[in-house]
Amino acid sequence: MNKVRFVNPQLQYQNFKTEILAKVDDVFSRGDLIMRKDLTDFEDAVAKFVGVKYAIGVNSGTDALSLAMEACGIGQGDEVITVGHTFMASISAPYHVGAKAVLIDVGADYDMNVAQIEAAITPNTKAIEPVQLNGRMCNMQAIMDIAKKHNLIVIEDAAQALGSKVKMADGTWKMAGSIGDAGCFSMYPFKVLGGFGDAGILTTNNDEIAHKVKLLRFNGESREDRKFYYHGYTALLDNLQAALLSIKFKHLPKWLERRREIANRYLNGMKDIAGLALPHYGDDDTHYDIYQNYVIRTPKRDELVAFLNTNGVETMISWDTPMYHQPVMMPNSISLPETEAICKEVISLPMFPELTDEEVDYVIAKVREFFHV
Ligand SMILES: Cc1ncc(COP(=O)(O)O)c(C=O)c1O
């Protein structure tokens, strides 16, 4: 085995090259560059898939989050409860609208520890921003119950969770991005639906939020009367990008199933290794995880990373430093024990739908070799 890549966008391009290049030619030949049918078709397909009234294409997951904050009326002096173990964009979004992110810890599944939410609520709290990390949904029933009790907005950071589902108390399965007031997805190239550069989408069932986001992403201008209603942004998803994402989107359900198959192969190959925690929680009856990342955990993380890399297995660490220790967040006195332990112990293994069983087995064999089992 030469090398097992962590992700492989080039291979996916090769597999769809003819269709992609024909679509580029088609879109350019039509001159359909900004807000044309390719965009609305893609948005309609995503809305249907997620099970919401609106899906609105934007520049990036970060923009989706910031626009969601603004469209939900979050602003100066407000507080938004989110987690310490996430990408900086989740934390930056409240600051973009003049609010403050209040960070709580995560649980053993890397998602928001819902038991800590109520203690973090103050008179300034306006919203909860759960992060559906690694393609696994938070305990959304508990989050929605707390939000309802305290009259709080819920903005789902579903950047890593397109297609992930959770079962609610009434027995219905709900998709990421369909439960809170707004859902925010990233189509950054390495995501389950990876674009050709930055891209994002915001989902909502709320007419007012949808209307405002549609204007905000387009410099505040209404397409109907050409009047400017907000001080907006240039944050539209490109028509070409949407056209190309539509090609890939048709394959997403199959790709998610393949990710789950790979995850199961990792599970069967490594579940007997003492001292290694795998991302399986025995709750398939309530969670449909899509493994945006396959995160394993061990106190011997740094040695394991070195061993795997020496043996040609690419890995990634998300993240080795809590976001609240980054320069932009300093100084502060935040201390989240689980987040800090995770930063020392996690490693993400190769995970993309084109990975072969042989490659997965090679990774498993190398992990086993490291642990002498
Ligand atoms: C949890 C989370 N939130 C937000 C984002 C931001 O998305 P984007 O990179 O598209 O701006 C990401 C992307 O990596 C993410 O992983």
Short mmCIF file of C-alpha atoms and ligand atoms in Angstrom, two decimals:
data_model
loop_
_atom_site.label_atom_id
_atom_site.label_comp_id
_atom_site.label_asym_id
_atom_site.label_seq_id
_atom_site.Cartn_x
_atom_site.Cartn_y
_atom_site.Cartn_z
CA MET A 1 0.00 0.00 0.00
CA ASN A 2 1.51 3.29 -1.12
CA LYS A 3 -0.46 5.80 0.79
CA VAL A 4 -3.97 6.15 2.18
CA ARG A 5 -5.18 9.69 1.60
CA PHE A 6 -7.22 11.49 4.24
CA VAL A 7 -9.57 12.90 1.58
CA ASN A 8 -9.33 12.75 -2.19
CA PRO A 9 -11.21 15.46 -4.15
CA GLN A 10 -9.10 14.79 -7.25
CA LEU A 11 -10.45 11.24 -7.47
CA GLN A 12 -14.04 12.46 -7.20
CA TYR A 13 -13.30 14.96 -9.98
CA GLN A 14 -11.91 12.21 -12.21
CA ASN A 15 -15.06 10.15 -11.64
CA PHE A 16 -17.34 13.00 -12.79
CA LYS A 17 -14.96 14.85 -15.09
CA THR A 18 -17.00 14.57 -18.30
CA GLU A 19 -20.23 15.71 -16.64
CA ILE A 20 -18.50 18.53 -14.75
CA LEU A 21 -16.68 19.95 -17.77
CA ALA A 22 -19.84 19.74 -19.89
CA LYS A 23 -21.73 21.66 -17.18
CA VAL A 24 -19.04 24.35 -16.98
CA ASP A 25 -19.32 24.81 -20.75
CA ASP A 26 -23.11 24.84 -20.56
CA VAL A 27 -23.25 27.49 -17.79
CA PHE A 28 -20.57 29.70 -19.36
CA SER A 29 -22.17 29.41 -22.80
CA ARG A 30 -25.48 30.56 -21.34
CA GLY A 31 -23.72 33.38 -19.49
CA ASP A 32 -25.68 32.39 -16.38
CA LEU A 33 -23.27 33.56 -13.71
CA ILE A 34 -25.33 35.17 -10.95
CA MET A 35 -28.55 33.93 -9.34
CA ARG A 36 -29.95 31.89 -12.21
CA LYS A 37 -31.92 28.68 -12.47
CA ASP A 38 -28.96 26.44 -11.59
CA LEU A 39 -28.89 28.10 -8.18
CA THR A 40 -32.64 27.87 -7.53
CA ASP A 41 -32.71 24.25 -8.76
CA PHE A 42 -29.92 23.34 -6.34
CA GLU A 43 -31.64 25.22 -3.50
CA ASP A 44 -34.94 23.44 -4.19
CA ALA A 45 -33.23 20.05 -4.19
CA VAL A 46 -31.48 20.75 -0.87
CA ALA A 47 -34.69 22.09 0.72
CA LYS A 48 -36.53 18.92 -0.28
CA PHE A 49 -33.73 16.69 1.01
CA VAL A 50 -33.45 18.46 4.37
CA GLY A 51 -37.24 18.73 4.67
CA VAL A 52 -37.56 22.51 4.97
CA LYS A 53 -39.38 25.30 3.15
CA TYR A 54 -36.25 27.23 2.18
CA ALA A 55 -32.62 26.51 1.35
CA ILE A 56 -30.64 29.62 0.49
CA GLY A 57 -27.25 29.38 -1.19
CA VAL A 58 -24.47 31.51 0.26
CA ASN A 59 -20.70 31.90 -0.01
CA SER A 60 -19.72 29.61 2.86
CA GLY A 61 -20.82 27.94 6.06
CA THR A 62 -19.38 30.88 7.95
CA ASP A 63 -21.60 33.29 6.00
CA ALA A 64 -24.60 31.06 6.59
CA LEU A 65 -23.98 31.28 10.36
CA SER A 66 -23.40 35.03 10.42
CA LEU A 67 -26.40 35.75 8.21
CA ALA A 68 -28.54 33.45 10.37
CA MET A 69 -27.49 35.42 13.46
CA GLU A 70 -28.36 38.72 11.77
CA ALA A 71 -31.64 37.51 10.25
CA CYS A 72 -32.72 36.11 13.62
CA GLY A 73 -32.26 39.55 15.14
CA ILE A 74 -29.26 38.71 17.32
CA GLY A 75 -27.12 41.77 17.98
CA GLN A 76 -25.26 44.05 20.36
CA GLY A 77 -25.18 42.81 23.95
CA ASP A 78 -26.81 39.46 23.20
CA GLU A 79 -25.32 36.12 24.20
CA VAL A 80 -25.31 32.94 22.15
CA ILE A 81 -24.58 29.62 23.86
CA THR A 82 -22.38 27.31 21.84
CA VAL A 83 -19.55 24.82 22.44
CA GLY A 84 -15.82 25.17 22.99
CA HIS A 85 -15.07 22.10 20.87
CA THR A 86 -15.88 23.40 17.40
CA PHE A 87 -14.39 25.25 14.45
CA MET A 88 -13.82 28.96 15.07
CA ALA A 89 -16.64 29.95 12.66
CA SER A 90 -19.29 28.78 15.16
CA ILE A 91 -17.79 31.13 17.74
CA SER A 92 -17.09 34.01 15.34
CA ALA A 93 -20.67 34.19 14.04
CA PRO A 94 -22.16 35.79 17.19
CA TYR A 95 -19.26 38.28 17.29
CA HIS A 96 -19.96 39.28 13.66
CA VAL A 97 -23.29 40.72 14.78
CA GLY A 98 -21.95 42.34 17.96
CA ALA A 99 -23.06 39.55 20.27
CA LYS A 100 -20.95 37.28 22.50
CA ALA A 101 -20.41 33.52 22.31
CA VAL A 102 -20.81 31.78 25.67
CA LEU A 103 -18.97 28.47 25.50
CA ILE A 104 -20.02 25.26 27.23
CA ASP A 105 -18.45 21.81 27.13
CA VAL A 106 -19.20 18.77 25.02
CA GLY A 107 -19.90 15.17 26.01
CA ALA A 108 -18.18 11.89 25.12
CA ASP A 109 -19.70 12.02 21.60
CA TYR A 110 -18.06 15.46 20.98
CA ASP A 111 -21.45 17.19 20.81
CA MET A 112 -22.95 19.85 23.11
CA ASN A 113 -23.37 18.68 26.70
CA VAL A 114 -27.01 19.65 27.11
CA ALA A 115 -26.80 19.35 30.91
CA GLN A 116 -24.70 22.55 30.93
CA ILE A 117 -27.04 24.75 28.89
CA GLU A 118 -29.37 26.07 31.57
CA ALA A 119 -26.54 27.13 33.90
CA ALA A 120 -25.14 29.24 31.04
CA ILE A 121 -28.37 31.14 30.44
CA THR A 122 -28.38 34.79 31.58
CA PRO A 123 -30.87 37.64 30.98
CA ASN A 124 -28.82 38.44 27.83
CA THR A 125 -29.05 34.98 26.29
CA LYS A 126 -30.81 35.15 22.95
CA ALA A 127 -29.92 31.90 21.23
CA ILE A 128 -28.44 28.42 21.43
CA GLU A 129 -26.14 27.36 18.62
CA PRO A 130 -25.69 23.57 18.76
CA VAL A 131 -22.92 22.20 16.54
CA GLN A 132 -23.74 18.87 14.84
CA LEU A 133 -20.09 17.89 14.90
CA ASN A 134 -18.52 15.14 12.79
CA GLY A 135 -21.88 14.41 11.16
CA ARG A 136 -23.58 13.45 14.40
CA MET A 137 -26.64 15.25 15.73
CA CYS A 138 -26.77 16.75 19.21
CA ASN A 139 -29.57 15.86 21.60
CA MET A 140 -31.88 18.19 19.71
CA GLN A 141 -35.00 17.25 21.66
CA ALA A 142 -33.42 18.47 24.90
CA ILE A 143 -32.06 21.60 23.19
CA MET A 144 -35.43 22.48 21.66
CA ASP A 145 -37.18 21.89 25.01
CA ILE A 146 -34.76 24.24 26.81
CA ALA A 147 -35.07 26.83 24.02
CA LYS A 148 -38.84 26.74 24.25
CA LYS A 149 -38.80 27.05 28.04
CA HIS A 150 -36.52 30.10 27.93
CA ASN A 151 -37.83 31.60 24.68
CA LEU A 152 -34.51 31.24 22.86
CA ILE A 153 -33.69 31.05 19.16
CA VAL A 154 -31.90 27.91 17.92
CA ILE A 155 -29.37 28.19 15.10
CA GLU A 156 -27.97 24.80 14.09
CA ASP A 157 -24.35 24.77 13.01
CA ALA A 158 -24.87 21.84 10.66
CA ALA A 159 -21.71 22.60 8.66
CA GLN A 160 -20.54 19.01 9.12
CA ALA A 161 -23.91 17.28 9.05
CA LEU A 162 -25.74 17.37 5.70
CA GLY A 163 -27.88 14.23 5.73
CA SER A 164 -27.44 13.42 9.40
CA LYS A 165 -30.64 12.62 11.33
CA VAL A 166 -31.95 12.31 14.87
CA LYS A 167 -35.15 10.88 16.29
CA MET A 168 -37.30 13.31 18.25
CA ALA A 169 -39.52 12.48 21.26
CA ASP A 170 -42.60 12.10 19.05
CA GLY A 171 -40.83 9.35 17.13
CA THR A 172 -40.15 11.36 13.96
CA TRP A 173 -36.71 11.42 12.38
CA LYS A 174 -35.46 14.94 11.64
CA MET A 175 -32.60 16.01 9.42
CA ALA A 176 -29.84 18.35 10.49
CA GLY A 177 -30.87 21.88 9.60
CA SER A 178 -34.61 21.22 9.88
CA ILE A 179 -35.11 21.48 13.64
CA GLY A 180 -33.92 24.91 14.80
CA ASP A 181 -34.99 28.32 13.49
CA ALA A 182 -32.16 28.09 10.95
CA GLY A 183 -29.60 25.51 9.84
CA CYS A 184 -26.21 26.36 8.39
CA PHE A 185 -24.24 24.05 6.11
CA SER A 186 -20.76 24.20 4.63
CA MET A 187 -19.86 22.81 1.23
CA TYR A 188 -16.15 23.41 1.74
CA PRO A 189 -14.34 20.91 -0.55
CA PHE A 190 -13.71 18.30 2.18
CA LYS A 191 -17.30 18.19 3.42
CA VAL A 192 -19.68 15.31 2.60
CA LEU A 193 -20.97 17.45 -0.27
CA GLY A 194 -17.80 19.26 -1.29
CA GLY A 195 -17.86 22.23 -3.63
CA PHE A 196 -15.12 23.51 -5.90
CA GLY A 197 -14.02 26.15 -3.43
CA ASP A 198 -16.05 27.74 -0.64
CA ALA A 199 -19.82 27.37 -0.57
CA GLY A 200 -22.61 27.17 1.98
CA ILE A 201 -26.36 26.96 2.40
CA LEU A 202 -28.84 28.15 5.01
CA THR A 203 -32.07 26.28 5.68
CA THR A 204 -35.20 27.49 7.44
CA ASN A 205 -38.97 27.10 7.60
CA ASN A 206 -39.37 30.72 8.69
CA ASP A 207 -40.61 33.12 5.97
CA GLU A 208 -39.12 36.23 7.58
CA ILE A 209 -35.69 34.70 8.16
CA ALA A 210 -35.64 33.40 4.58
CA HIS A 211 -36.67 36.75 3.15
CA LYS A 212 -34.03 38.63 5.12
CA VAL A 213 -31.21 36.20 4.28
CA LYS A 214 -32.10 36.31 0.58
CA LEU A 215 -31.74 40.09 0.65
CA LEU A 216 -28.72 40.23 2.95
CA ARG A 217 -26.71 37.88 0.70
CA PHE A 218 -27.46 40.18 -2.25
CA ASN A 219 -26.27 43.51 -0.81
CA GLY A 220 -29.65 44.05 0.83
CA GLU A 221 -31.41 44.45 -2.50
CA SER A 222 -34.80 43.00 -3.35
CA ARG A 223 -34.97 41.26 -6.72
CA GLU A 224 -38.60 42.26 -6.98
CA ASP A 225 -38.52 46.05 -6.78
CA ARG A 226 -34.77 46.67 -6.97
CA LYS A 227 -34.86 48.60 -3.72
CA PHE A 228 -32.26 48.17 -0.96
CA TYR A 229 -33.81 47.22 2.39
CA TYR A 230 -30.67 46.29 4.37
CA HIS A 231 -26.97 47.04 4.50
CA GLY A 232 -26.12 43.64 3.10
CA TYR A 233 -23.22 41.66 1.74
CA THR A 234 -21.95 40.07 -1.44
CA ALA A 235 -22.52 36.56 -0.15
CA LEU A 236 -24.38 34.71 -2.85
CA LEU A 237 -23.60 31.12 -3.84
CA ASP A 238 -22.27 31.31 -7.41
CA ASN A 239 -24.58 29.96 -10.09
CA LEU A 240 -21.76 27.85 -11.55
CA GLN A 241 -20.87 26.42 -8.16
CA ALA A 242 -24.54 25.49 -7.61
CA ALA A 243 -24.70 23.83 -11.03
CA LEU A 244 -21.65 21.72 -10.20
CA LEU A 245 -22.88 20.90 -6.70
CA SER A 246 -26.12 19.63 -8.25
CA ILE A 247 -24.13 17.03 -10.17
CA LYS A 248 -22.63 15.71 -6.93
CA PHE A 249 -25.77 16.13 -4.84
CA LYS A 250 -27.57 13.33 -6.70
CA HIS A 251 -24.98 10.92 -5.30
CA LEU A 252 -25.05 12.14 -1.70
CA PRO A 253 -27.39 9.48 -0.20
CA LYS A 254 -25.23 6.72 -1.70
CA TRP A 255 -22.05 8.43 -0.45
CA LEU A 256 -23.45 8.77 3.06
CA GLU A 257 -24.29 5.07 3.09
CA ARG A 258 -20.73 4.29 1.98
CA ARG A 259 -19.36 6.47 4.79
CA ARG A 260 -21.46 4.49 7.26
CA GLU A 261 -20.20 1.25 5.74
CA ILE A 262 -16.59 2.39 6.15
CA ALA A 263 -17.33 3.46 9.74
CA ASN A 264 -18.70 -0.03 10.44
CA ARG A 265 -15.63 -1.61 8.91
CA TYR A 266 -13.44 0.52 11.21
CA LEU A 267 -15.66 -0.51 14.13
CA ASN A 268 -15.43 -4.23 13.43
CA GLY A 269 -11.70 -3.99 12.88
CA MET A 270 -10.84 -2.01 16.02
CA LYS A 271 -13.58 -2.48 18.64
CA ASP A 272 -11.50 -4.92 20.69
CA ILE A 273 -8.56 -2.52 21.11
CA ALA A 274 -8.31 -1.51 24.76
CA GLY A 275 -7.66 2.19 25.33
CA LEU A 276 -9.06 3.24 21.97
CA ALA A 277 -12.45 5.01 21.87
CA LEU A 278 -14.38 4.72 18.60
CA PRO A 279 -17.22 7.04 17.50
CA HIS A 280 -20.05 4.52 17.96
CA TYR A 281 -22.48 5.07 20.78
CA GLY A 282 -24.95 2.19 20.53
CA ASP A 283 -27.83 4.51 19.70
CA ASP A 284 -28.60 3.72 16.07
CA ASP A 285 -32.27 3.68 17.04
CA THR A 286 -32.11 7.46 17.61
CA HIS A 287 -29.11 8.66 15.56
CA TYR A 288 -28.21 8.37 11.88
CA ASP A 289 -24.56 9.50 11.88
CA ILE A 290 -22.95 10.34 8.57
CA TYR A 291 -19.29 10.42 9.67
CA GLN A 292 -18.12 13.69 8.19
CA ASN A 293 -15.08 12.77 10.27
CA TYR A 294 -14.18 9.39 11.77
CA VAL A 295 -12.70 10.47 15.08
CA ILE A 296 -10.92 8.02 17.36
CA ARG A 297 -9.51 8.84 20.76
CA THR A 298 -6.49 7.62 22.71
CA PRO A 299 -4.09 9.08 25.30
CA LYS A 300 -1.31 7.83 22.95
CA ARG A 301 -2.56 10.14 20.18
CA ASP A 302 0.71 11.82 19.24
CA GLU A 303 2.60 8.50 18.96
CA LEU A 304 -0.24 6.98 16.93
CA VAL A 305 -0.30 9.94 14.52
CA ALA A 306 3.45 9.63 13.99
CA PHE A 307 3.20 5.86 13.47
CA LEU A 308 0.35 6.13 10.96
CA ASN A 309 1.99 8.94 9.04
CA THR A 310 5.25 6.99 8.83
CA ASN A 311 3.25 4.10 7.42
CA GLY A 312 1.58 6.19 4.73
CA VAL A 313 -1.76 6.85 6.43
CA GLU A 314 -2.79 10.50 6.30
CA THR A 315 -4.62 11.75 9.40
CA MET A 316 -5.95 15.00 10.77
CA ILE A 317 -6.38 16.43 14.24
CA SER A 318 -9.48 18.53 14.90
CA TRP A 319 -8.39 20.30 17.02
CA ASP A 320 -5.21 20.27 19.08
CA THR A 321 -5.97 23.61 20.76
CA PRO A 322 -9.30 24.75 22.19
CA MET A 323 -10.63 27.69 20.18
CA TYR A 324 -10.74 29.77 23.37
CA HIS A 325 -6.93 29.49 23.63
CA GLN A 326 -6.53 31.07 20.17
CA PRO A 327 -5.16 34.63 20.09
CA VAL A 328 -8.47 36.19 19.00
CA MET A 329 -10.18 34.87 22.15
CA MET A 330 -7.51 35.90 24.65
CA PRO A 331 -7.52 36.75 27.47
CA ASN A 332 -10.28 34.70 29.10
CA SER A 333 -10.76 32.36 32.02
CA ILE A 334 -12.75 29.69 30.17
CA SER A 335 -12.01 26.16 31.31
CA LEU A 336 -13.82 23.23 29.68
CA PRO A 337 -12.25 19.94 30.85
CA GLU A 338 -13.73 17.64 28.18
CA THR A 339 -12.81 20.01 25.36
CA GLU A 340 -9.25 20.25 26.69
CA ALA A 341 -8.89 16.47 27.08
CA ILE A 342 -10.24 15.91 23.56
CA CYS A 343 -7.67 18.28 22.08
CA LYS A 344 -4.92 16.02 23.46
CA GLU A 345 -6.47 12.70 22.42
CA VAL A 346 -8.36 12.84 19.12
CA ILE A 347 -7.28 11.85 15.65
CA SER A 348 -9.40 11.63 12.50
CA LEU A 349 -8.83 8.65 10.22
CA PRO A 350 -9.21 8.66 6.41
CA MET A 351 -12.89 8.95 5.46
CA PHE A 352 -14.35 9.57 2.02
CA PRO A 353 -16.75 7.47 -0.05
CA GLU A 354 -14.16 6.43 -2.64
CA LEU A 355 -11.92 4.77 0.00
CA THR A 356 -11.57 1.09 -0.86
CA ASP A 357 -12.13 -1.73 1.63
CA GLU A 358 -8.50 -2.64 1.09
CA GLU A 359 -7.39 0.84 2.16
CA VAL A 360 -9.65 0.77 5.22
CA ASP A 361 -8.25 -2.65 6.16
CA TYR A 362 -4.71 -1.32 5.80
CA VAL A 363 -5.50 1.56 8.20
CA ILE A 364 -7.04 -0.91 10.66
CA ALA A 365 -4.01 -3.19 10.38
CA LYS A 366 -1.64 -0.31 11.12
CA VAL A 367 -3.69 0.82 14.13
CA ARG A 368 -3.67 -2.76 15.44
CA GLU A 369 0.07 -3.01 14.87
CA PHE A 370 0.56 0.18 16.88
CA PHE A 371 -1.45 -1.21 19.80
CA HIS A 372 0.26 -4.65 19.48
CA VAL A 373 -3.04 -6.51 19.00
C1 LIG B 1 -18.42 23.09 12.65
C2 LIG B 1 -18.17 24.07 11.55
N1 LIG B 1 -18.79 25.25 11.56
C3 LIG B 1 -18.62 26.15 10.59
C4 LIG B 1 -17.77 25.92 9.54
C5 LIG B 1 -17.54 26.99 8.52
O1 LIG B 1 -17.84 26.60 7.21
P1 LIG B 1 -17.02 27.25 5.99
O2 LIG B 1 -15.64 26.71 6.01
O3 LIG B 1 -17.80 26.81 4.78
O4 LIG B 1 -17.07 28.72 6.16
C6 LIG B 1 -17.09 24.71 9.47
C7 LIG B 1 -16.18 24.43 8.35
O5 LIG B 1 -15.17 23.87 8.39
C8 LIG B 1 -17.28 23.76 10.51
O6 LIG B 1 -16.63 22.59 10.51
#
